[in-house]
Short mmCIF file of C-alpha atoms and ligand atoms in Angstrom, two decimals:
data_model
loop_
_atom_site.label_atom_id
_atom_site.label_comp_id
_atom_site.label_asym_id
_atom_site.label_seq_id
_atom_site.Cartn_x
_atom_site.Cartn_y
_atom_site.Cartn_z
CA MET A 1 35.15 18.80 -7.66
CA GLN A 2 32.89 21.01 -5.55
CA ILE A 3 29.39 19.58 -5.80
CA ALA A 4 26.03 20.59 -4.35
CA VAL A 5 23.07 18.23 -4.23
CA VAL A 6 19.69 19.86 -3.69
CA GLY A 7 17.10 17.54 -2.16
CA CYS A 8 18.45 14.81 0.12
CA GLY A 9 15.74 12.20 -0.17
CA TYR A 10 16.51 8.79 -1.50
CA LEU A 11 18.11 9.89 -4.71
CA GLY A 12 19.97 12.95 -3.42
CA ALA A 13 21.33 11.34 -0.26
CA VAL A 14 22.69 8.33 -2.12
CA LEU A 15 24.17 10.49 -4.89
CA SER A 16 25.84 12.82 -2.35
CA ALA A 17 27.42 9.95 -0.44
CA VAL A 18 28.71 8.18 -3.55
CA LEU A 19 30.09 11.36 -5.16
CA ALA A 20 31.93 12.14 -1.92
CA GLU A 21 33.20 8.56 -1.78
CA GLN A 22 34.67 9.15 -5.23
CA GLY A 23 36.73 12.08 -3.97
CA ASN A 24 34.47 15.07 -4.56
CA SER A 25 33.62 17.64 -1.95
CA VAL A 26 29.84 17.51 -1.57
CA ILE A 27 27.30 19.66 0.23
CA GLY A 28 23.74 18.34 0.44
CA LEU A 29 20.98 20.91 0.77
CA ASP A 30 17.53 20.08 2.10
CA VAL A 31 14.66 21.99 3.68
CA ASP A 32 14.09 19.32 6.33
CA ASP A 33 16.09 20.19 9.49
CA MET A 34 15.62 16.79 11.02
CA ARG A 35 16.81 14.96 7.90
CA VAL A 36 19.85 17.22 7.63
CA SER A 37 20.90 16.64 11.22
CA GLN A 38 20.36 12.88 10.91
CA LEU A 39 22.47 12.76 7.76
CA ASN A 40 25.20 14.91 9.32
CA SER A 41 25.32 12.42 12.20
CA GLY A 42 25.75 9.57 9.74
CA ILE A 43 22.25 8.22 10.34
CA ALA A 44 20.43 7.00 7.25
CA PRO A 45 16.84 8.29 7.18
CA PHE A 46 15.75 5.17 5.23
CA TYR A 47 16.86 1.59 4.92
CA GLU A 48 19.15 0.95 1.99
CA PRO A 49 21.82 -1.77 1.97
CA GLU A 50 25.38 -0.34 2.16
CA PHE A 51 24.16 3.26 2.40
CA ASP A 52 25.00 3.73 6.11
CA SER A 53 28.62 2.78 5.67
CA VAL A 54 29.18 4.90 2.54
CA LEU A 55 27.47 7.84 4.28
CA GLN A 56 29.56 7.48 7.45
CA GLN A 57 32.83 7.05 5.59
CA SER A 58 32.11 10.05 3.37
CA ILE A 59 31.28 12.20 6.39
CA SER A 60 34.40 11.07 8.28
CA SER A 61 36.54 11.88 5.23
CA GLY A 62 35.40 15.50 5.63
CA ARG A 63 34.15 15.58 2.06
CA LEU A 64 30.42 15.35 2.80
CA SER A 65 28.08 17.51 4.84
CA PHE A 66 24.46 18.55 4.76
CA THR A 67 22.81 21.90 5.36
CA THR A 68 19.52 23.76 5.18
CA ASN A 69 21.31 26.99 4.21
CA ALA A 70 21.14 27.60 0.44
CA GLU A 71 24.02 30.12 0.63
CA LYS A 72 26.38 27.16 1.16
CA ILE A 73 26.04 26.07 -2.47
CA SER A 74 27.83 29.16 -3.72
CA ASP A 75 31.17 27.36 -4.32
CA ALA A 76 29.66 24.46 -6.21
CA GLU A 77 30.85 23.82 -9.76
CA ILE A 78 27.97 21.42 -10.35
CA VAL A 79 24.58 21.68 -8.64
CA PHE A 80 22.39 18.58 -8.89
CA ILE A 81 18.66 18.96 -8.35
CA CYS A 82 17.28 15.75 -6.84
CA VAL A 83 14.01 16.85 -5.24
CA GLY A 84 10.91 14.66 -5.28
CA THR A 85 8.29 14.92 -8.00
CA PRO A 86 5.40 12.98 -6.44
CA GLN A 87 1.94 12.50 -7.88
CA SER A 88 -0.28 15.57 -7.38
CA GLN A 89 -3.00 15.31 -4.76
CA ASN A 90 -5.93 15.49 -7.12
CA THR A 91 -4.60 14.59 -10.54
CA ASN A 92 -2.28 12.09 -12.18
CA ALA A 93 0.25 14.78 -13.05
CA ALA A 94 3.63 15.17 -11.35
CA ASP A 95 3.68 17.77 -8.59
CA LEU A 96 6.65 19.96 -9.47
CA SER A 97 6.33 22.36 -6.54
CA GLN A 98 9.52 21.07 -4.85
CA LEU A 99 11.41 21.65 -8.08
CA TRP A 100 10.26 25.27 -8.37
CA ALA A 101 10.98 25.89 -4.69
CA ALA A 102 14.48 24.46 -5.10
CA ALA A 103 15.09 26.65 -8.15
CA ASP A 104 14.01 29.75 -6.27
CA ALA A 105 16.16 28.86 -3.25
CA ILE A 106 19.38 28.24 -5.17
CA ALA A 107 19.14 30.81 -7.98
CA PRO A 108 20.48 33.78 -5.97
CA HIS A 109 23.46 31.74 -4.69
CA LEU A 110 24.71 29.97 -7.81
CA ALA A 111 28.33 30.61 -8.78
CA PRO A 112 28.58 32.39 -12.16
CA ASN A 113 30.02 29.29 -13.88
CA ALA A 114 27.93 26.73 -12.02
CA ILE A 115 26.32 23.95 -13.99
CA VAL A 116 22.81 23.13 -12.89
CA VAL A 117 21.92 19.50 -13.50
CA GLY A 118 18.38 18.18 -13.13
CA ARG A 119 18.15 14.59 -11.97
CA SER A 120 14.56 14.30 -10.73
CA THR A 121 12.03 12.45 -12.90
CA VAL A 122 10.01 15.10 -14.72
CA PRO A 123 7.65 15.53 -17.67
CA VAL A 124 9.44 16.42 -20.89
CA GLY A 125 9.70 20.20 -21.21
CA THR A 126 10.39 20.79 -17.50
CA ALA A 127 14.09 21.58 -17.97
CA ALA A 128 13.26 24.48 -20.27
CA LYS A 129 10.85 25.92 -17.68
CA LEU A 130 13.40 25.42 -14.92
CA GLU A 131 16.03 27.20 -16.98
CA SER A 132 13.92 30.30 -17.53
CA ARG A 133 12.92 30.35 -13.87
CA ILE A 134 16.53 30.15 -12.62
CA ASN A 135 17.74 32.69 -15.16
CA LYS A 136 15.01 35.12 -14.21
CA LYS A 137 15.67 34.75 -10.47
CA SER A 138 19.46 34.89 -10.74
CA GLY A 139 19.69 37.56 -13.44
CA ARG A 140 22.31 35.35 -15.15
CA LYS A 141 22.23 32.84 -18.00
CA TYR A 142 22.59 29.22 -16.98
CA SER A 143 21.92 26.34 -19.31
CA ILE A 144 20.22 23.49 -17.51
CA VAL A 145 21.52 19.99 -18.11
CA TRP A 146 19.34 16.89 -17.64
CA ASN A 147 21.01 13.80 -16.25
CA PRO A 148 18.29 11.29 -15.30
CA GLU A 149 19.00 8.61 -12.72
CA PHE A 150 18.05 4.96 -13.06
CA LEU A 151 18.87 3.64 -9.60
CA ARG A 152 16.71 0.99 -7.98
CA GLU A 153 15.86 1.02 -4.29
CA GLY A 154 17.60 -1.82 -2.53
CA LEU A 155 20.46 -1.62 -5.05
CA ALA A 156 20.93 2.14 -5.01
CA ILE A 157 24.62 2.27 -4.06
CA GLY A 158 25.71 -0.18 -6.74
CA ASP A 159 23.48 1.46 -9.34
CA THR A 160 25.00 4.89 -8.54
CA ARG A 161 28.59 3.66 -8.59
CA THR A 162 28.16 1.58 -11.73
CA PRO A 163 25.00 2.43 -13.64
CA ASP A 164 24.13 0.60 -16.89
CA ARG A 165 24.51 3.91 -18.71
CA ILE A 166 24.85 7.65 -18.10
CA VAL A 167 22.48 9.92 -19.99
CA ILE A 168 23.31 13.60 -20.32
CA GLY A 169 20.94 16.06 -21.97
CA THR A 170 22.80 19.20 -23.00
CA ASN A 171 24.01 21.18 -25.98
CA ASN A 172 26.62 23.00 -23.92
CA ASP A 173 30.21 21.76 -24.38
CA PHE A 174 31.48 23.24 -21.12
CA ALA A 175 28.75 21.40 -19.18
CA GLU A 176 29.36 18.17 -21.04
CA ASN A 177 33.09 18.29 -20.29
CA LYS A 178 32.49 19.01 -16.61
CA LEU A 179 30.21 16.00 -16.35
CA ARG A 180 32.70 13.81 -18.19
CA GLU A 181 35.25 14.89 -15.58
CA LEU A 182 32.85 14.12 -12.72
CA TYR A 183 31.91 10.73 -14.16
CA ALA A 184 35.50 9.79 -14.98
CA PRO A 185 35.42 6.79 -12.58
CA GLN A 186 32.38 5.41 -14.41
CA LEU A 187 33.75 6.18 -17.86
CA ALA A 188 36.97 4.40 -16.90
CA LYS A 189 34.84 1.29 -16.33
CA GLN A 190 33.56 1.57 -19.93
CA ILE A 191 30.07 2.56 -18.79
CA PRO A 192 28.42 4.11 -21.85
CA MET A 193 27.64 7.82 -21.73
CA LEU A 194 25.03 9.14 -24.14
CA VAL A 195 25.01 12.87 -24.77
CA LEU A 196 21.57 13.84 -26.05
CA ASP A 197 19.45 16.93 -26.39
CA VAL A 198 17.57 17.96 -23.25
CA PRO A 199 14.02 16.82 -24.18
CA THR A 200 15.31 13.41 -25.26
CA ALA A 201 17.14 12.97 -21.96
CA GLU A 202 14.01 13.90 -20.01
CA LEU A 203 11.93 11.49 -22.09
CA VAL A 204 14.45 8.64 -21.74
CA LYS A 205 13.75 8.39 -18.03
CA VAL A 206 9.97 8.32 -18.16
CA SER A 207 10.08 5.94 -21.14
CA ALA A 208 12.41 3.54 -19.30
CA ASN A 209 10.07 3.38 -16.30
CA ALA A 210 7.02 3.07 -18.57
CA PHE A 211 8.64 0.17 -20.39
CA LEU A 212 9.49 -1.63 -17.15
CA ALA A 213 5.92 -1.15 -15.89
CA THR A 214 4.54 -2.41 -19.21
CA LYS A 215 6.70 -5.50 -19.04
CA ILE A 216 5.34 -6.35 -15.58
CA SER A 217 1.72 -5.78 -16.56
CA PHE A 218 2.27 -7.79 -19.75
CA ILE A 219 3.41 -10.85 -17.82
CA ASN A 220 0.62 -10.37 -15.28
CA ALA A 221 -1.94 -10.33 -18.10
CA ILE A 222 -0.49 -13.59 -19.43
CA ALA A 223 -0.56 -14.99 -15.88
CA GLU A 224 -4.33 -14.57 -15.92
CA VAL A 225 -4.52 -16.71 -19.07
CA ALA A 226 -2.11 -19.20 -17.48
CA ASP A 227 -4.50 -19.56 -14.54
CA LEU A 228 -7.40 -20.25 -16.89
CA THR A 229 -5.52 -22.82 -18.94
CA GLY A 230 -3.32 -24.64 -16.43
CA ALA A 231 -0.14 -23.15 -17.94
CA ASP A 232 2.72 -22.10 -15.65
CA ILE A 233 3.75 -18.44 -15.84
CA VAL A 234 7.22 -18.94 -14.35
CA GLN A 235 8.16 -21.60 -16.90
CA LEU A 236 6.61 -19.43 -19.60
CA ALA A 237 8.64 -16.38 -18.53
CA ASP A 238 11.81 -18.50 -18.53
CA ALA A 239 11.04 -19.65 -22.04
CA ILE A 240 10.20 -16.27 -23.57
CA GLY A 241 12.95 -14.58 -21.54
CA LEU A 242 15.60 -16.68 -23.24
CA ASP A 243 14.85 -14.77 -26.42
CA SER A 244 17.53 -12.09 -26.22
CA ARG A 245 15.10 -9.60 -27.76
CA ILE A 246 12.78 -10.08 -24.77
CA GLY A 247 15.06 -10.85 -21.79
CA ARG A 248 14.02 -12.52 -18.52
CA LYS A 249 14.19 -9.45 -16.24
CA PHE A 250 10.94 -7.75 -15.13
CA LEU A 251 8.89 -10.78 -16.14
CA ALA A 252 8.14 -11.83 -12.56
CA ALA A 253 4.35 -12.17 -12.42
CA GLY A 254 2.66 -11.54 -9.10
CA VAL A 255 0.93 -8.87 -7.08
CA GLY A 256 2.43 -6.19 -9.32
CA PHE A 257 4.55 -3.09 -9.10
CA GLY A 258 4.45 -0.36 -6.51
CA GLY A 259 6.83 2.13 -4.93
CA GLY A 260 7.46 5.81 -5.32
CA CYS A 261 8.43 5.61 -8.99
CA LEU A 262 6.75 3.30 -11.51
CA PRO A 263 3.11 3.95 -10.50
CA LYS A 264 3.39 7.73 -10.28
CA ASP A 265 5.70 7.98 -13.27
CA ILE A 266 3.34 6.19 -15.66
CA ARG A 267 0.46 8.35 -14.43
CA ALA A 268 2.49 11.53 -14.87
CA PHE A 269 3.47 10.33 -18.36
CA ILE A 270 -0.21 9.82 -19.20
CA ALA A 271 -1.02 13.33 -17.93
CA SER A 272 1.81 15.06 -19.78
CA SER A 273 1.15 13.13 -23.01
CA ASN A 274 -2.53 14.07 -22.84
CA GLU A 275 -1.51 17.71 -22.54
CA LEU A 276 0.73 17.30 -25.56
CA GLY A 277 -2.12 15.68 -27.50
CA SER A 278 -0.66 12.14 -27.71
CA GLU A 279 -3.39 9.55 -27.15
CA SER A 280 -1.36 6.38 -27.59
CA ILE A 281 0.53 6.71 -24.32
CA ASN A 282 -2.74 7.30 -22.52
CA ARG A 283 -4.30 4.14 -24.01
CA LEU A 284 -1.23 1.99 -23.42
CA LEU A 285 -0.25 3.10 -19.94
CA SER A 286 -3.80 3.38 -18.60
CA GLU A 287 -4.14 -0.35 -19.30
CA VAL A 288 -0.75 -1.03 -17.70
CA ASP A 289 -1.91 0.81 -14.58
CA GLN A 290 -5.29 -0.94 -14.50
CA ILE A 291 -3.80 -4.40 -14.96
CA ASN A 292 -1.34 -3.64 -12.18
CA LEU A 293 -3.99 -2.47 -9.72
CA GLY A 294 -6.12 -5.46 -10.73
CA GLN A 295 -3.43 -7.81 -9.39
CA ARG A 296 -4.20 -6.57 -5.89
CA ASP A 297 -7.89 -7.45 -6.42
CA ARG A 298 -6.86 -10.85 -7.75
CA VAL A 299 -5.07 -11.65 -4.51
CA VAL A 300 -8.02 -10.47 -2.42
CA ASN A 301 -10.41 -12.52 -4.58
CA LEU A 302 -8.20 -15.59 -4.25
CA ALA A 303 -8.25 -15.14 -0.48
CA ARG A 304 -12.03 -14.97 -0.58
CA GLU A 305 -12.22 -18.09 -2.74
CA ILE A 306 -10.03 -20.00 -0.30
CA LEU A 307 -11.67 -18.76 2.88
CA GLY A 308 -15.22 -18.22 1.69
CA GLU A 309 -15.91 -15.39 4.12
CA VAL A 310 -12.85 -13.38 5.14
CA LYS A 311 -14.62 -11.58 7.98
CA GLY A 312 -13.07 -12.51 11.31
CA LYS A 313 -10.43 -14.77 9.71
CA LYS A 314 -6.82 -14.37 10.74
CA ILE A 315 -4.71 -13.53 7.71
CA ALA A 316 -0.91 -13.33 7.90
CA VAL A 317 0.64 -10.93 5.40
CA LEU A 318 4.35 -11.44 4.76
CA GLY A 319 5.81 -8.16 3.56
CA ALA A 320 4.89 -4.50 3.80
CA ALA A 321 7.63 -2.85 1.72
CA PHE A 322 6.92 -2.43 -2.01
CA LYS A 323 9.93 -4.62 -2.73
CA PRO A 324 12.55 -6.52 -0.71
CA ASN A 325 15.63 -4.75 0.74
CA SER A 326 13.70 -1.54 1.22
CA ASP A 327 11.59 0.02 3.97
CA ASP A 328 9.63 2.06 1.44
CA VAL A 329 5.87 1.46 1.64
CA ARG A 330 4.80 4.01 -0.95
CA ASP A 331 2.08 2.42 -3.08
CA SER A 332 3.09 -0.97 -1.74
CA PRO A 333 0.98 -3.78 -3.23
CA ALA A 334 1.48 -5.85 -0.07
CA LEU A 335 0.17 -3.15 2.26
CA GLU A 336 -2.70 -2.28 -0.06
CA VAL A 337 -3.83 -5.91 -0.10
CA ALA A 338 -3.53 -6.04 3.70
CA HIS A 339 -5.60 -2.89 3.95
CA MET A 340 -8.25 -4.17 1.50
CA LEU A 341 -8.66 -7.35 3.57
CA HIS A 342 -8.80 -5.33 6.77
CA ARG A 343 -11.64 -3.31 5.25
CA LEU A 344 -13.43 -6.62 4.62
CA SER A 345 -13.14 -7.21 8.39
CA ALA A 346 -10.40 -9.83 8.26
CA LEU A 347 -7.94 -9.86 11.18
CA VAL A 348 -4.81 -8.95 9.30
CA PHE A 349 -1.33 -9.37 10.82
CA VAL A 350 1.51 -7.85 8.82
CA HIS A 351 5.18 -8.80 9.12
CA ASP A 352 8.15 -7.13 7.44
CA PRO A 353 11.84 -7.19 8.39
CA LYS A 354 12.37 -3.44 7.84
CA ALA A 355 9.21 -1.56 6.88
CA LEU A 356 6.93 -1.87 9.91
CA ILE A 357 7.48 1.67 11.20
CA ASN A 358 6.59 3.19 7.86
CA ALA A 359 3.71 0.75 7.41
CA ARG A 360 2.22 1.61 10.79
CA ALA A 361 2.45 5.32 10.02
CA LYS A 362 0.49 4.75 6.81
CA PHE A 363 -2.10 2.22 8.02
CA PRO A 364 -2.28 2.50 11.83
CA ASP A 365 -5.34 0.21 11.98
CA LEU A 366 -3.57 -2.94 10.80
CA ASN A 367 -1.88 -5.32 13.24
CA TYR A 368 1.89 -5.51 13.00
CA GLN A 369 4.07 -8.33 14.27
CA THR A 370 7.82 -8.68 14.47
CA ASP A 371 7.76 -12.36 15.46
CA LEU A 372 7.09 -14.59 12.47
CA ASN A 373 5.89 -17.51 14.58
CA GLN A 374 3.26 -15.28 16.15
CA VAL A 375 2.13 -14.14 12.70
CA PHE A 376 1.70 -17.74 11.54
CA LYS A 377 0.17 -19.05 14.75
CA ASP A 378 -3.43 -20.15 14.19
CA CYS A 379 -3.82 -18.12 11.05
CA ASP A 380 -6.38 -19.16 8.45
CA LEU A 381 -4.38 -18.00 5.45
CA VAL A 382 -0.86 -16.73 4.70
CA LEU A 383 -0.21 -14.20 1.94
CA HIS A 384 3.39 -13.91 0.76
CA LEU A 385 3.50 -10.49 -0.91
CA THR A 386 7.06 -9.09 -0.70
CA GLU A 387 9.78 -11.55 -1.57
CA TRP A 388 12.32 -10.94 1.21
CA GLN A 389 14.98 -13.66 1.31
CA GLN A 390 13.87 -14.42 4.88
CA TYR A 391 10.49 -15.60 3.53
CA ARG A 392 12.05 -17.71 0.80
CA ASP A 393 14.08 -19.43 3.54
CA LEU A 394 11.07 -20.25 5.74
CA ASP A 395 10.70 -23.85 6.87
CA PRO A 396 7.23 -25.04 5.76
CA ASP A 397 7.44 -28.16 7.95
CA GLN A 398 7.99 -26.17 11.14
CA LEU A 399 5.34 -23.60 10.21
CA ARG A 400 2.82 -26.35 9.46
CA THR A 401 2.75 -27.17 13.16
CA LEU A 402 1.51 -23.64 13.97
CA VAL A 403 -1.69 -23.71 11.93
CA ASP A 404 -4.81 -25.84 11.55
CA LYS A 405 -5.58 -24.53 8.08
CA PRO A 406 -2.45 -24.68 5.95
CA PHE A 407 -3.28 -22.26 3.12
CA ILE A 408 -0.72 -19.93 1.52
CA ILE A 409 -0.91 -17.66 -1.51
CA ASP A 410 2.49 -16.85 -2.99
CA GLY A 411 1.84 -13.44 -4.52
CA ARG A 412 5.40 -13.33 -5.86
CA ASN A 413 5.67 -16.86 -7.29
CA VAL A 414 9.08 -17.48 -5.73
CA LEU A 415 8.49 -19.99 -2.94
CA ASP A 416 9.40 -23.63 -3.43
CA PHE A 417 5.89 -24.94 -4.17
CA ALA A 418 6.92 -28.60 -3.94
CA ALA A 419 8.48 -28.13 -0.48
CA TRP A 420 5.38 -26.35 0.85
CA ARG A 421 3.06 -28.99 -0.64
CA ASN A 422 5.17 -31.80 0.77
CA ALA A 423 4.88 -30.18 4.19
CA GLY A 424 1.09 -30.32 3.87
CA TRP A 425 0.34 -26.79 2.73
CA GLN A 426 -2.10 -25.87 -0.01
CA ILE A 427 -0.11 -23.32 -1.98
CA THR A 428 -1.37 -21.14 -4.83
CA GLY A 429 0.48 -18.59 -6.94
CA LEU A 430 -0.66 -16.13 -9.58
CA GLY A 431 -0.45 -18.03 -12.85
CA LYS A 432 1.93 -20.54 -11.28
CA ARG A 433 1.13 -24.23 -11.10
CA ASP A 434 4.15 -26.04 -9.60
C1 LIG B 501 12.40 1.93 -10.56
C2 LIG B 501 13.28 1.65 -11.78
O1 LIG B 501 13.55 0.24 -11.86
C3 LIG B 501 14.61 2.41 -11.67
O2 LIG B 501 15.39 2.20 -12.83
C4 LIG B 501 14.31 3.90 -11.53
O3 LIG B 501 15.48 4.67 -11.38
C5 LIG B 501 13.45 4.12 -10.30
O4 LIG B 501 12.23 3.35 -10.44
C6 LIG B 501 13.14 5.58 -10.21
O5 LIG B 501 12.45 6.10 -11.10
O6 LIG B 501 13.66 6.25 -9.33
P1 LIG B 501 12.35 1.00 -8.05
O7 LIG B 501 11.09 1.79 -7.90
O8 LIG B 501 13.40 1.07 -7.00
O9 LIG B 501 13.08 1.42 -9.43
O10 LIG B 501 11.93 -0.52 -8.15
P2 LIG B 501 11.91 -1.66 -9.25
O11 LIG B 501 13.02 -2.59 -9.01
O12 LIG B 501 11.75 -1.09 -10.61
O13 LIG B 501 10.57 -2.41 -8.85
C7 LIG B 501 9.33 -1.72 -8.95
C8 LIG B 501 8.20 -2.63 -8.58
O14 LIG B 501 7.99 -3.62 -9.58
C9 LIG B 501 8.36 -3.39 -7.27
O15 LIG B 501 7.14 -3.32 -6.56
C10 LIG B 501 8.65 -4.80 -7.71
O16 LIG B 501 8.22 -5.76 -6.78
C11 LIG B 501 7.82 -4.89 -8.99
N1 LIG B 501 8.30 -5.90 -9.95
C12 LIG B 501 9.55 -5.81 -10.48
C13 LIG B 501 7.44 -6.92 -10.36
O17 LIG B 501 6.27 -7.00 -9.90
N2 LIG B 501 7.87 -7.83 -11.28
C14 LIG B 501 9.12 -7.77 -11.82
O18 LIG B 501 9.45 -8.62 -12.66
C15 LIG B 501 9.98 -6.74 -11.41
#
């Protein structure tokens, strides 16, 4: 099929490459010249496992290219809108300006039978507004479909090829059939497709992210009780997670969630629910947000407890990305903690296998190190805040020789506590005992 993807950030670039890999002819449209030329040269503008090779193969096949010229979408049978919907500068609400700009850019060039499919994360009711805007600008009648994405950074290629489910919001049979045709490879793998009305499809996405965020803050709240009672949060999560109604995933207590999605999505959900007059979401998700941000303070307070005064102390921070296998530092708990300690006049040295360029651009005042031994050398405290495999594989015996004061806080509760203790380290987690 002829496909256009509008907005070639994380979501759009990955979707374009995978749809081309599956045999479609895809044009990616973006306003950023530099990004478009990078992508056309097969260079990934962000770190994502497997993405480079899928991108390069799709480009070499001749089925994928990128452009800044909106006229090029005129042959597309399906036009996906994948632009960013970040948090507004001064409020919690989603900033939809990229969505409106995309609508205005494509409306005059849409083929008469084109199907416009929204994929960005938006407040419920946005599709209806987008539809009237596109119809007004184009002078035609398009019915907008909502097809939310659920991909995770670090696992984006696999999640796009084989998602847990496909959600389509539409009441238009022609559009539904076109999307069934496009998603035939997924449907052949028995991946469930749910065809819903448009507001339900929009709400599915924000609800899914809100639930995931709630699960994390729930376990972090219990971790606080675990710390006060000598219970172990990891063993507890294993035990409650074995209940199939609860499940073990997203019960990893620690420094909390970050990234470009969960934090801004729960805030946008609070803002849009307030507008609609629903108070419950506000009460629930405001707590989720507060508990999450409080985890960053907990790590800083633990550091202060261990060190007494943090001023002038050398603190090694392992991790800058908001999660492993990503170079994304948006709302990264690790970097925020590093920055908070820097503001308390600690000498903070940050290491990350992939995210240092982005981290430096965000917090130029922190010290960044690519050599792990240098980060550890003579430090007063180590904070493990992003659980890259490389950190799990560290050798505590060898690292013990580099420091006089062997203190480490495992802000992700994944290190082998016994091995670190046996090597002479004093190791502390968040709600974790052993
Ligand atoms: C999230 C959702 O998981 C995706 O389904 C969704 O498509 C995406 O947002 C989006 O809206 O685009 P992502 O932001 O890539 O994906 O990351 P997650 O894997 O959800 O992790 C989010 C944060 O939660 C990370 O900082 C992670 O370290 C933290 N986390 C995760 C925990 O603190 N504990 C856990 O048990 C799990």
